[in-house]
Amino acid sequence: MFSAKFIIHYGLHIVVPFLISYFFFRENWKKIYLIFLASMLIDLDHLLATPIFDSSRCSINFHPLHTYYAAGIYVIGLFFRKTHILAFALLFHLLTDFMDCYL
């Protein structure tokens, strides 16, 4: 029914952020988890591609918000208190998508 690639990919997008939020940010885990989930909004850049979804396509360096340049901006965000959680979530999102390229 679901492939191992699908389970790993969405597990890394949904389950692992929950675990990170709950175990490392226990006081505000709900807020942090919502930030992780919100980081998936960068997938809106998939709407610019034709076809929108291609299971064999690697998102990294194909979609504008999934480029190394965008990752550089996300890294800079790690150094600012107001953006460091979102930046971490975006980088984790990119790491998940990068791993997906090799599954």
Short mmCIF file of C-alpha atoms in Angstrom, two decimals:
data_model
loop_
_atom_site.label_atom_id
_atom_site.label_comp_id
_atom_site.label_asym_id
_atom_site.label_seq_id
_atom_site.Cartn_x
_atom_site.Cartn_y
_atom_site.Cartn_z
CA MET A 1 0.00 0.00 0.00
CA PHE A 2 2.57 2.62 1.12
CA SER A 3 6.14 2.29 -0.04
CA ALA A 4 9.07 2.40 2.36
CA LYS A 5 10.15 5.67 0.68
CA PHE A 6 6.74 7.22 1.41
CA ILE A 7 6.76 6.08 5.05
CA ILE A 8 10.33 7.30 5.65
CA HIS A 9 9.74 10.63 3.90
CA TYR A 10 6.54 11.54 5.70
CA GLY A 11 7.77 10.05 8.97
CA LEU A 12 10.70 12.46 8.78
CA HIS A 13 8.36 15.33 7.94
CA ILE A 14 5.73 14.59 10.60
CA VAL A 15 6.83 12.11 13.28
CA VAL A 16 10.47 13.15 13.81
CA PRO A 17 9.61 16.87 14.17
CA PHE A 18 7.05 15.87 16.81
CA LEU A 19 9.73 13.91 18.68
CA ILE A 20 12.23 16.78 18.40
CA SER A 21 9.59 19.24 19.61
CA TYR A 22 8.43 17.11 22.49
CA PHE A 23 11.80 15.97 23.82
CA PHE A 24 13.94 19.05 23.21
CA PHE A 25 11.39 21.85 23.65
CA ARG A 26 9.06 20.34 26.21
CA GLU A 27 7.87 23.70 27.60
CA ASN A 28 6.67 24.91 24.18
CA TRP A 29 6.47 21.67 22.23
CA LYS A 30 3.10 22.46 20.61
CA LYS A 31 4.32 25.81 19.28
CA ILE A 32 7.60 24.32 18.06
CA TYR A 33 5.80 21.42 16.38
CA LEU A 34 3.51 23.88 14.58
CA ILE A 35 6.60 25.73 13.35
CA PHE A 36 7.99 22.45 12.01
CA LEU A 37 4.70 21.74 10.28
CA ALA A 38 4.62 25.29 8.90
CA SER A 39 8.07 24.74 7.42
CA MET A 40 6.38 22.43 4.93
CA LEU A 41 4.90 25.53 3.31
CA ILE A 42 8.16 25.82 1.37
CA ASP A 43 6.74 22.97 -0.67
CA LEU A 44 4.48 25.55 -2.31
CA ASP A 45 7.37 26.09 -4.71
CA HIS A 46 6.44 22.71 -6.20
CA LEU A 47 3.49 24.50 -7.79
CA LEU A 48 5.98 26.18 -10.13
CA ALA A 49 7.08 22.84 -11.61
CA THR A 50 5.53 20.79 -14.36
CA PRO A 51 4.38 18.28 -13.38
CA ILE A 52 3.73 19.55 -9.86
CA PHE A 53 4.62 16.17 -8.36
CA ASP A 54 7.10 13.70 -9.77
CA SER A 55 8.08 10.89 -7.42
CA SER A 56 11.40 10.37 -9.21
CA ARG A 57 12.43 14.05 -9.09
CA CYS A 58 14.85 15.31 -6.45
CA SER A 59 13.54 18.52 -4.89
CA ILE A 60 16.99 19.75 -3.89
CA ASN A 61 18.24 22.37 -6.35
CA PHE A 62 15.16 21.91 -8.51
CA HIS A 63 12.61 24.02 -6.65
CA PRO A 64 13.57 27.62 -5.70
CA LEU A 65 13.04 27.26 -1.95
CA HIS A 66 14.94 23.95 -1.96
CA THR A 67 18.22 25.28 -3.38
CA TYR A 68 21.60 25.57 -1.71
CA TYR A 69 21.18 29.35 -1.91
CA ALA A 70 17.94 29.12 0.06
CA ALA A 71 19.68 26.79 2.53
CA GLY A 72 22.32 29.48 3.01
CA ILE A 73 19.61 31.95 3.97
CA TYR A 74 18.13 29.39 6.36
CA VAL A 75 21.58 28.91 7.94
CA ILE A 76 21.85 32.66 8.50
CA GLY A 77 18.45 32.48 10.23
CA LEU A 78 19.97 30.15 12.82
CA PHE A 79 21.92 33.07 14.28
CA PHE A 80 18.89 35.20 15.10
CA ARG A 81 16.77 34.48 18.15
CA LYS A 82 13.48 35.24 16.43
CA THR A 83 14.14 32.94 13.48
CA HIS A 84 16.38 30.16 14.76
CA ILE A 85 13.61 27.59 15.31
CA LEU A 86 12.05 28.24 11.90
CA ALA A 87 15.49 28.15 10.27
CA PHE A 88 16.22 24.83 11.96
CA ALA A 89 12.85 23.46 10.82
CA LEU A 90 13.50 24.58 7.23
CA LEU A 91 16.96 23.01 7.23
CA PHE A 92 15.51 19.79 8.67
CA HIS A 93 12.92 19.88 5.87
CA LEU A 94 15.71 20.21 3.30
CA LEU A 95 17.65 17.38 4.93
CA THR A 96 14.56 15.18 4.73
CA ASP A 97 14.08 16.02 1.07
CA PHE A 98 17.79 15.48 0.41
CA MET A 99 17.62 12.00 1.95
CA ASP A 100 14.56 11.31 -0.16
CA CYS A 101 16.67 11.84 -3.28
CA TYR A 102 18.66 8.71 -2.45
CA LEU A 103 15.87 6.38 -1.33
#
